[in-house]
Tab-separated table of C-alpha atoms in Angstrom:
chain	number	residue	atom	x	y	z
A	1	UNK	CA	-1.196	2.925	-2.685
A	2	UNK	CA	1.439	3.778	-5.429
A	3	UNK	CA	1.926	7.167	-3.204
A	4	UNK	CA	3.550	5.392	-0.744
A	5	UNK	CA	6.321	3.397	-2.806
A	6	UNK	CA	9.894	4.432	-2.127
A	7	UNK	CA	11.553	3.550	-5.531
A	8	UNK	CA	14.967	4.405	-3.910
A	9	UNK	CA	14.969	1.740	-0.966
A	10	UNK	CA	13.922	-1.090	-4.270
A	11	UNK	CA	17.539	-1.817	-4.643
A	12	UNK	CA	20.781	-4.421	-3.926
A	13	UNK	CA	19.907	-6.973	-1.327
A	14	UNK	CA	16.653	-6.389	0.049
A	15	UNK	CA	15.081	-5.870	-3.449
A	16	UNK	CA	17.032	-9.248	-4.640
A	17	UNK	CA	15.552	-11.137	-1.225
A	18	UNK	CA	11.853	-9.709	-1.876
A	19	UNK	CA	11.676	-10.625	-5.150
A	20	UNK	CA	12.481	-14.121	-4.324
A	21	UNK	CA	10.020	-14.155	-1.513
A	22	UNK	CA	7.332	-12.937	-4.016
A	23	UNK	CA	8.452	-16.184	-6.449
A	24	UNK	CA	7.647	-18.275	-3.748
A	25	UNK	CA	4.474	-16.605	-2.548
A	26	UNK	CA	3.546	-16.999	-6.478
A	27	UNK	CA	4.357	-20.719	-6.507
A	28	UNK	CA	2.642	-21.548	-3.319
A	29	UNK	CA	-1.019	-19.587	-4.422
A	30	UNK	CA	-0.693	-21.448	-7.481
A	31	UNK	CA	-0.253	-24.730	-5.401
A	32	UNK	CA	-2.836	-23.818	-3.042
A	33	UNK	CA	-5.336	-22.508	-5.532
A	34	UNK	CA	-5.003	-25.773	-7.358
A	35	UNK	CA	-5.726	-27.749	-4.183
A	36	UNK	CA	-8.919	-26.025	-3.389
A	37	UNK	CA	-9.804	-26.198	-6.856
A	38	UNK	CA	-9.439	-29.848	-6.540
A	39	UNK	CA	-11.197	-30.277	-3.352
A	40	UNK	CA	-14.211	-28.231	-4.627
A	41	UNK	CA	-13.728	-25.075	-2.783
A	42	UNK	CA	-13.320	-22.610	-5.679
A	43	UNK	CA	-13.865	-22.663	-9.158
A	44	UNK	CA	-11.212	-20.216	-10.644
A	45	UNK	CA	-7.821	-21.529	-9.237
A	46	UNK	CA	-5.801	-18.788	-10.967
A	47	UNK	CA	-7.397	-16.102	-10.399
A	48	UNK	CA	-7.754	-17.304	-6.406
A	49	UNK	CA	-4.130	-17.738	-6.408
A	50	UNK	CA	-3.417	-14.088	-7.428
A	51	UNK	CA	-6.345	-12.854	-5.074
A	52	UNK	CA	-4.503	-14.473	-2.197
A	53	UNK	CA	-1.280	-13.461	-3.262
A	54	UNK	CA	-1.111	-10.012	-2.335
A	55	UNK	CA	-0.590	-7.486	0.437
A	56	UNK	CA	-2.603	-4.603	1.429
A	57	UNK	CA	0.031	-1.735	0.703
A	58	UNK	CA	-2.389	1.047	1.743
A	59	UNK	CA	-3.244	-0.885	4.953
A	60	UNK	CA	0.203	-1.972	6.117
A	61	UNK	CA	2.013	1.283	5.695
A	62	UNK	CA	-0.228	3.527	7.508
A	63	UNK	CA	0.190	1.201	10.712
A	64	UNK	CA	3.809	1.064	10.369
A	65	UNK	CA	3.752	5.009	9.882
A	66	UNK	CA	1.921	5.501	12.884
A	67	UNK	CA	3.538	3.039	14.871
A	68	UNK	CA	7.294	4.611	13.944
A	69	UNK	CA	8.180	1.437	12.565
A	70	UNK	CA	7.990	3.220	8.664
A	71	UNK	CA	11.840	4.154	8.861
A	72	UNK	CA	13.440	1.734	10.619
A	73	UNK	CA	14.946	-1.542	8.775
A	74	UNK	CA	11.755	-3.787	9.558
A	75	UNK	CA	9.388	-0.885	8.123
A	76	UNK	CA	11.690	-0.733	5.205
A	77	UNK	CA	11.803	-4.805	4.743
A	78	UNK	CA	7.934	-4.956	5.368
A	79	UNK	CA	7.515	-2.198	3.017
A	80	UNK	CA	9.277	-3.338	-0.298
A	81	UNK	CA	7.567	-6.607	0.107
A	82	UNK	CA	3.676	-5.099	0.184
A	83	UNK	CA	4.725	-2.941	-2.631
A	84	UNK	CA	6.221	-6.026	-4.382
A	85	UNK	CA	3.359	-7.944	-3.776
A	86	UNK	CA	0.690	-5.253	-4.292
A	87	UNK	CA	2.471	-4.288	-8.193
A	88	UNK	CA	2.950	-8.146	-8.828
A	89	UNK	CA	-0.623	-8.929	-8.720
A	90	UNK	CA	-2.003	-5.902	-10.370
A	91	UNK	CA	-0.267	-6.462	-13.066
A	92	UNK	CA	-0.877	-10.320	-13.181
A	93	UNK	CA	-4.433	-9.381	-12.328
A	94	UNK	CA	-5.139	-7.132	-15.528
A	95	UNK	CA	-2.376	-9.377	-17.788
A	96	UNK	CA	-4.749	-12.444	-17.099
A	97	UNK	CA	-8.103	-11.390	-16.234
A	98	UNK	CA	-9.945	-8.470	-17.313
A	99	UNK	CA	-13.835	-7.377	-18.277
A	100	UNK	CA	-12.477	-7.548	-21.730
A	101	UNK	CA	-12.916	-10.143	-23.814
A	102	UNK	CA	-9.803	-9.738	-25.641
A	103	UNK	CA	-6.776	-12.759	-25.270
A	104	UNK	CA	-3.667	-12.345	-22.584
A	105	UNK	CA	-1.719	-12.165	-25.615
A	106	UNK	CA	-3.586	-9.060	-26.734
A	107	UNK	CA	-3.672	-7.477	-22.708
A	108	UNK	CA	-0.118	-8.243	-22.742
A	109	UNK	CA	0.220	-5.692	-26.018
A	110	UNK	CA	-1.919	-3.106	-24.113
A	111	UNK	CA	0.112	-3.501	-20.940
A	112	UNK	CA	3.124	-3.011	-22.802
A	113	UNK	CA	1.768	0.083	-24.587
A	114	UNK	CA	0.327	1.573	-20.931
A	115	UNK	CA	3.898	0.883	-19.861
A	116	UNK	CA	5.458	2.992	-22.662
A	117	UNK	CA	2.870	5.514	-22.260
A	118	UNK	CA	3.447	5.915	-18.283
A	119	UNK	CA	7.194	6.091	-19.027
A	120	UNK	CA	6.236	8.847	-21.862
A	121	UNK	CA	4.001	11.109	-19.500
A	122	UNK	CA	6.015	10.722	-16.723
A	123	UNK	CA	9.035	12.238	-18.578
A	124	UNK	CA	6.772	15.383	-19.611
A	125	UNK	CA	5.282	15.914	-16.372
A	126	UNK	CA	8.849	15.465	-14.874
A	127	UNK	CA	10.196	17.782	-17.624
A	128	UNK	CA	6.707	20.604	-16.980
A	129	UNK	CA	7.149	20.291	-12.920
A	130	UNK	CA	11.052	21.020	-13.482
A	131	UNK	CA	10.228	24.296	-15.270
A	132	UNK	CA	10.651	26.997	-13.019
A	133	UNK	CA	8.181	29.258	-14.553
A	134	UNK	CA	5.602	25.898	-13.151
A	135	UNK	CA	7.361	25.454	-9.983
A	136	UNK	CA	6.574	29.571	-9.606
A	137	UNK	CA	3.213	28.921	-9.807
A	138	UNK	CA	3.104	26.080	-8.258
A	139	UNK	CA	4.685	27.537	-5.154
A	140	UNK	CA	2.349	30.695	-5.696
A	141	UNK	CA	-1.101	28.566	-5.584
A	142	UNK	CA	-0.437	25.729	-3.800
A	143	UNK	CA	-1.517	27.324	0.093
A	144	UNK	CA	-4.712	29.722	-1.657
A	145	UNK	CA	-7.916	28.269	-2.278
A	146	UNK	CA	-6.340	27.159	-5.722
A	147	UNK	CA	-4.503	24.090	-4.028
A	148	UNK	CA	-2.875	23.634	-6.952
A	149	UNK	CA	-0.878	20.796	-6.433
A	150	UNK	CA	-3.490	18.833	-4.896
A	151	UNK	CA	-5.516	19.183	-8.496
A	152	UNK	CA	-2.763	18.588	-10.055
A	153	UNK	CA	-2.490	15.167	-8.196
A	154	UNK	CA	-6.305	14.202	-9.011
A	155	UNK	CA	-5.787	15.541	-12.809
A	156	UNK	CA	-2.874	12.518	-12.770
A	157	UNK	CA	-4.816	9.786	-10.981
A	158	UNK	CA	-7.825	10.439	-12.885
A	159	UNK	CA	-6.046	10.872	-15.972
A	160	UNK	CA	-4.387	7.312	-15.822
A	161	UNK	CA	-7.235	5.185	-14.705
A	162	UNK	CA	-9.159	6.189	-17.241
A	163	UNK	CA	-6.294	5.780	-19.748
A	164	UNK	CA	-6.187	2.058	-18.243
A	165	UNK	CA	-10.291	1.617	-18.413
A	166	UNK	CA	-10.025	3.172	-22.136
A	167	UNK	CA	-7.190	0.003	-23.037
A	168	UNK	CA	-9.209	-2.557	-21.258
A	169	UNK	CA	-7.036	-2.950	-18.310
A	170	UNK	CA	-8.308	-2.866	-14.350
A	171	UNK	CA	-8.699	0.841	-13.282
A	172	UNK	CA	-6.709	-0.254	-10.288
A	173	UNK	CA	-3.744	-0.355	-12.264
A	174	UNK	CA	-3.500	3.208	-13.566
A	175	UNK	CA	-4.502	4.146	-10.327
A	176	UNK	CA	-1.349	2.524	-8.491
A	177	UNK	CA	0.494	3.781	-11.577
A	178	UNK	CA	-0.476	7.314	-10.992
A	179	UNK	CA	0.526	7.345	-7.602
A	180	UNK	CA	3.924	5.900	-8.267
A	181	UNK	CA	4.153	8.675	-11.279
A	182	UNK	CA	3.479	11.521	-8.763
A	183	UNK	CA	5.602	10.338	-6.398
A	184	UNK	CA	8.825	10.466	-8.565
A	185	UNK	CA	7.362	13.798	-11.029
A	186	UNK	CA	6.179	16.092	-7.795
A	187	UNK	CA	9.432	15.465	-5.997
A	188	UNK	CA	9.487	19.030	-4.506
A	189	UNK	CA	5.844	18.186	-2.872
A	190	UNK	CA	7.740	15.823	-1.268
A	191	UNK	CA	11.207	17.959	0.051
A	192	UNK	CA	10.047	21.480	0.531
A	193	UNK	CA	6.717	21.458	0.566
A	194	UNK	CA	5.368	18.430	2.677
A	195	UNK	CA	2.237	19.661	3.849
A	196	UNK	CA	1.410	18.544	0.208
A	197	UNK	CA	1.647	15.096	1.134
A	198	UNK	CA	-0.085	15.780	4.425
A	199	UNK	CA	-3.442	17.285	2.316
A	200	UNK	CA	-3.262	14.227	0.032
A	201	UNK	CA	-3.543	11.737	2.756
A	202	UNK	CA	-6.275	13.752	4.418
A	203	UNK	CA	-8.208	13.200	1.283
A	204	UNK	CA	-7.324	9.612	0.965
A	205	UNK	CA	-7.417	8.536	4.181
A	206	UNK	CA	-10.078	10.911	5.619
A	207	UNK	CA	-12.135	10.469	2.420
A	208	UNK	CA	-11.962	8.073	-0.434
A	209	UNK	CA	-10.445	5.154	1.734
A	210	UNK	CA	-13.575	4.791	4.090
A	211	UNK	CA	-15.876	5.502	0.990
A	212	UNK	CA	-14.441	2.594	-0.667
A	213	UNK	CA	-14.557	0.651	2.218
A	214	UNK	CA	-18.191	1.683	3.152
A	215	UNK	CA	-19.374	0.958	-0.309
A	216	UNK	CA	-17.548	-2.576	-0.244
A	217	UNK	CA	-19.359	-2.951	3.409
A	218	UNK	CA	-22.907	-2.287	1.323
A	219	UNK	CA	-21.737	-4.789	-1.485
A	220	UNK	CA	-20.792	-7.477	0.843
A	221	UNK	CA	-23.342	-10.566	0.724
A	222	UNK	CA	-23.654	-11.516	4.110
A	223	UNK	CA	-26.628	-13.360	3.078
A	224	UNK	CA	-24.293	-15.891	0.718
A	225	UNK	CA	-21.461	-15.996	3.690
A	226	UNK	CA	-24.222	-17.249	5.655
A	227	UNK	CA	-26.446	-19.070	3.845
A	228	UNK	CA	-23.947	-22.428	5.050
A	229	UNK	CA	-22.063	-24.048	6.544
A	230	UNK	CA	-19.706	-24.892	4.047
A	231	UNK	CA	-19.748	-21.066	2.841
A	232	UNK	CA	-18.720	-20.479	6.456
A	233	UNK	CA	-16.051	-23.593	6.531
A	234	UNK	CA	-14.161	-21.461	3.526
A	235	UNK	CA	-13.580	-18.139	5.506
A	236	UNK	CA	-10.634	-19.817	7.723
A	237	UNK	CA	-9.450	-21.709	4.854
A	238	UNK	CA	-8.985	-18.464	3.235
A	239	UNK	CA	-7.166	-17.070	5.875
A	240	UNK	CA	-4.962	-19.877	7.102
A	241	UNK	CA	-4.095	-19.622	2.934
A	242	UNK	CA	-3.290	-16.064	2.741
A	243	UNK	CA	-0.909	-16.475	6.180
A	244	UNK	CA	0.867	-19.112	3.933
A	245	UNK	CA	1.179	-17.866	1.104
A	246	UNK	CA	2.059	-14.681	2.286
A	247	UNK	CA	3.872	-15.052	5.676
A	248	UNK	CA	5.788	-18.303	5.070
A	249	UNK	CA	7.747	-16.376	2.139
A	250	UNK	CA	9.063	-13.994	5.142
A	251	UNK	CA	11.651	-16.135	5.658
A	252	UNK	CA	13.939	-15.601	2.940
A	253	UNK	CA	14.222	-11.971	5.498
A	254	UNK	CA	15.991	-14.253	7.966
A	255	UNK	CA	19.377	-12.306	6.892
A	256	UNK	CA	18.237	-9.194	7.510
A	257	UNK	CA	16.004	-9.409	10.442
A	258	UNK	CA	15.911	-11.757	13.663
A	259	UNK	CA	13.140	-13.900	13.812
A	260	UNK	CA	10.929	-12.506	16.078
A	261	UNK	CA	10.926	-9.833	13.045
A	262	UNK	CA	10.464	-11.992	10.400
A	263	UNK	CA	7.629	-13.666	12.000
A	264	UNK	CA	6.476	-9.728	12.340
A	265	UNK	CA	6.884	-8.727	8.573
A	266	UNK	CA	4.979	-12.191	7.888
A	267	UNK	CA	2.374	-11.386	9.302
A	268	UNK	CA	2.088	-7.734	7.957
A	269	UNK	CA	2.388	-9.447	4.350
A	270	UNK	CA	-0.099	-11.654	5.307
A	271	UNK	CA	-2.812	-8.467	5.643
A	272	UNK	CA	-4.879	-7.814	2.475
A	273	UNK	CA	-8.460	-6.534	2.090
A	274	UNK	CA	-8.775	-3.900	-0.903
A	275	UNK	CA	-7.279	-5.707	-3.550
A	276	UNK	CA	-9.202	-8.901	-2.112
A	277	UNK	CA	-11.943	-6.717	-2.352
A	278	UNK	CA	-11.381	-5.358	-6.204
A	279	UNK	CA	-10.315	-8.902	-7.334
A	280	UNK	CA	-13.459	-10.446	-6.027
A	281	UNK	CA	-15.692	-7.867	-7.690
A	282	UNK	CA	-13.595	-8.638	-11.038
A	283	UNK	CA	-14.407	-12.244	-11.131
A	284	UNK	CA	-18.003	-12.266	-10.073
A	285	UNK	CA	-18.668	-9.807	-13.498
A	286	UNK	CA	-16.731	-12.361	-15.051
A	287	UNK	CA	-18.673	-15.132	-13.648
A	288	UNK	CA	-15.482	-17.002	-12.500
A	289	UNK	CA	-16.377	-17.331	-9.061
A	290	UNK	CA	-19.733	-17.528	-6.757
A	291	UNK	CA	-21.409	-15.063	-4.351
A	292	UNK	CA	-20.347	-17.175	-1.448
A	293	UNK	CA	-16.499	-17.508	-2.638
A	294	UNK	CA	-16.648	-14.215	-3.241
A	295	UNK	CA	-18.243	-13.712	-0.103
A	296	UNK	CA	-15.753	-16.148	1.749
A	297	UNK	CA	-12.569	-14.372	0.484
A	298	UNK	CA	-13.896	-10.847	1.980
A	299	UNK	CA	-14.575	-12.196	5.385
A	300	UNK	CA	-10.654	-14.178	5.744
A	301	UNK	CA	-9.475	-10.651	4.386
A	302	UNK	CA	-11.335	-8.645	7.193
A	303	UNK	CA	-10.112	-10.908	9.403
A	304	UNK	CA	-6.251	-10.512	8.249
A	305	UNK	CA	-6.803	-6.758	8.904
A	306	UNK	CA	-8.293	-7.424	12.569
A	307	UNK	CA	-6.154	-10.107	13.365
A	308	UNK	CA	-2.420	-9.849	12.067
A	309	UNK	CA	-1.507	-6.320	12.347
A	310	UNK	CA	-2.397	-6.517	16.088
A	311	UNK	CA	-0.244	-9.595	16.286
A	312	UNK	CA	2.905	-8.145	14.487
A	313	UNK	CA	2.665	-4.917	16.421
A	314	UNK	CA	2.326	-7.238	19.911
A	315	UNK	CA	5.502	-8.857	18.772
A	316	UNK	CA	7.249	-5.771	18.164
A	317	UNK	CA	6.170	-4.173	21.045
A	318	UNK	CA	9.699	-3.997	22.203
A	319	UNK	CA	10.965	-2.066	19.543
A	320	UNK	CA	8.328	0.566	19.511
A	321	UNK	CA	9.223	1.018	23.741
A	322	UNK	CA	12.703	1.626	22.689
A	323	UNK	CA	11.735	4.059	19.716
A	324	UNK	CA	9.945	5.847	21.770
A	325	UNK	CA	12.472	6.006	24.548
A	326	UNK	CA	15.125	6.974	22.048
A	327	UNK	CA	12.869	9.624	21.209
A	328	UNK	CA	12.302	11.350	24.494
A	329	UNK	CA	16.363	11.082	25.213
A	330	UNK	CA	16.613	12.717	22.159
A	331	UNK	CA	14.314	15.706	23.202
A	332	UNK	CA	15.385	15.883	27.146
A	333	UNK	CA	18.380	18.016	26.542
A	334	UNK	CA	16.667	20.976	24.866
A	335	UNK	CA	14.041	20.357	28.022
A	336	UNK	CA	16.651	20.147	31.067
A	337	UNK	CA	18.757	23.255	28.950
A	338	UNK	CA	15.397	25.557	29.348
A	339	UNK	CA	15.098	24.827	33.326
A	340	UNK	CA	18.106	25.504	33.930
A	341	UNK	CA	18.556	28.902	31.720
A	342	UNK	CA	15.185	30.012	33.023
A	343	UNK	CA	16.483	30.826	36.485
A	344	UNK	CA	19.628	32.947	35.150
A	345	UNK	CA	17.464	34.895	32.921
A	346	UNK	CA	15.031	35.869	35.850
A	347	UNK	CA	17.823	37.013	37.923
A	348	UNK	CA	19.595	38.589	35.278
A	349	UNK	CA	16.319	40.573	34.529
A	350	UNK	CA	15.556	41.560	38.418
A	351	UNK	CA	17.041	45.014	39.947
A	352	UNK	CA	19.947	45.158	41.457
């Protein structure tokens, strides 16, 4: 997911606006998580809140991309907020709970370090890619079998996950990291050679992204979700919580999008599964929370990915028709300049 952040549209306005709608997404989790804690749902109200508090980055952006929503202002409001509230909780998620047993105060040291030490490697991977003795043989090996720049990508995520499993942070977060780090070092994968990008996503999305979601499939305990009715009863909690927390924060977008929009991006915020997914798995080895929680809080995320997208996209139908329309205009003259040539050219070319 840190692939597809855009650092350069995180500025001015929108960046002040989905920062404060992240605040307020924070606040209400911790309010909700609180209340279920009280009324017995869950046992670990933090951690619950921060579970709930996130978007699916990876999920979101690949429907707006195909959709041809990715570049317009909505795809660029929708965006900044998933990657706001995909960093926010990865960080708050290894700050405050890890498989280590060592204090927040002690994480917070490590985070700080793994932030000095991302800053550190990016500069000399920014400084090596910038060489043009590199960029030669990048440019030489990245079409043969070498595919350089595609290792070169896995060195870097590999590289920083296990730099964050080695300080006793989530793997998750050198992950994201790593993505966001060869985003800004591998700029020319991005500009003159995009078919870079294109091989990347192939191995993501064709690849790794269903094997992580086929081995969370085989992890899920449908036997806990189902072994009652109150297990059951906490699925549309869950998901009426995540539409709050999430989609009620949309409307601090009401300034830069109409409202048929902002109950769009909402929604889209409101999607989450993987990190649901990752977060669950962290506090059942912690023993924080129960099968059937755990269980719960994978089901209401499914359902936010089967449910909400569809809904946003319905409500934006209107804008894709006209995106699409604008495209064809855009491509008629170049088709109405060929008939008409065609003719001239044939009777130039026959005898006299």
């Amino acid at each position: 997911a840190g692939m597809e952040i855009d650092i350069g549209r995180l500025k001015g306005r929108l960046i002040a606006l989905v920062g404060a709608g992240m605040m307020l997404s924070l606040l209400l989790a911790l309010g909700i998580g609180v209340a279920l804690h009280a009324a017995g749902v869950t046992q670990a109200p933090i951690l619950v809140a921060i579970i709930l508090a996130a978007t699916g980055l990876g999920l979101v952006l690949p429907i707006l991309k195909d959709s041809g929503l990715l570049d317009t202002q909505f795809g660029r409001v929708v965006t900044a907020g998933a990657t706001v509230g995909e960093f926010s909780t990865i960080i708050l998620l290894s700050l405050l709970f890890s498989r280590e047993s060592s204090s927040p105060a002690s994480r917070l040291v490590l985070l700080a370090g793994f932030a000095v030490g991302t800053v550190g490697v990016g500069l000399l991977l920014l400084r090596v890619t910038m060489s043009m003795r590199t960029e030669s043989v990048f440019r030489r090996l990245q079409d043969t079998t070498a595919q350089i720049r595609v290792r070169f990508a896995v060195v870097i995520f590999i590289a920083f996950a296990a730099l964050a499993n080695t300080l006793g942070l989530e793997t998750i977060l050198g992950a994201f990291i790593a993505g966001a780090v060869l985003k800004i070092v591998d700029r020319d994968a991005q500009m003159s050679h995009p078919l870079t990008v294109a091989k990347l996503e192939g191995l993501g999305f064709g690849f790794l992204v269903p094997v992580f979601f086929v081995t969370s499939g085989l992890r899920f305990d449908t036997h806990a979700l189902f072994a009652s009715a109150s297990t059951i009863s906490k699925v549309p909690i869950f998901l009426v919580a995540l539409l709050l927390i999430r989609g009620l924060p949309a409307l601090v977008y009401r300034p830069l999008l109409d409202v048929r929009r902002v109950v769009a991006a909402g929604l889209f915020q409101a999607t989450s599964l993987s990190f649901i997914v990752a977060g669950t798995q962290i506090g059942l080895q912690l023993g924080l929370i129960s099968h059937a929680t755990a269980a719960a809080l994978v089901a209401a995320g499914l359902l936010s990915v089967v449910l909400f997208p569809p809904l946003a996209l319905g409500l934006l139908s209107k804008d894709r028709a006209a995106t699409v329309a604008e495209g064809s205009l855009a491509r008629q003259p170049e088709v109405d300049l060929a008939l008409d040539v065609t003719p001239l050219l044939r009777r130039a070319q026959a005898p006299d």
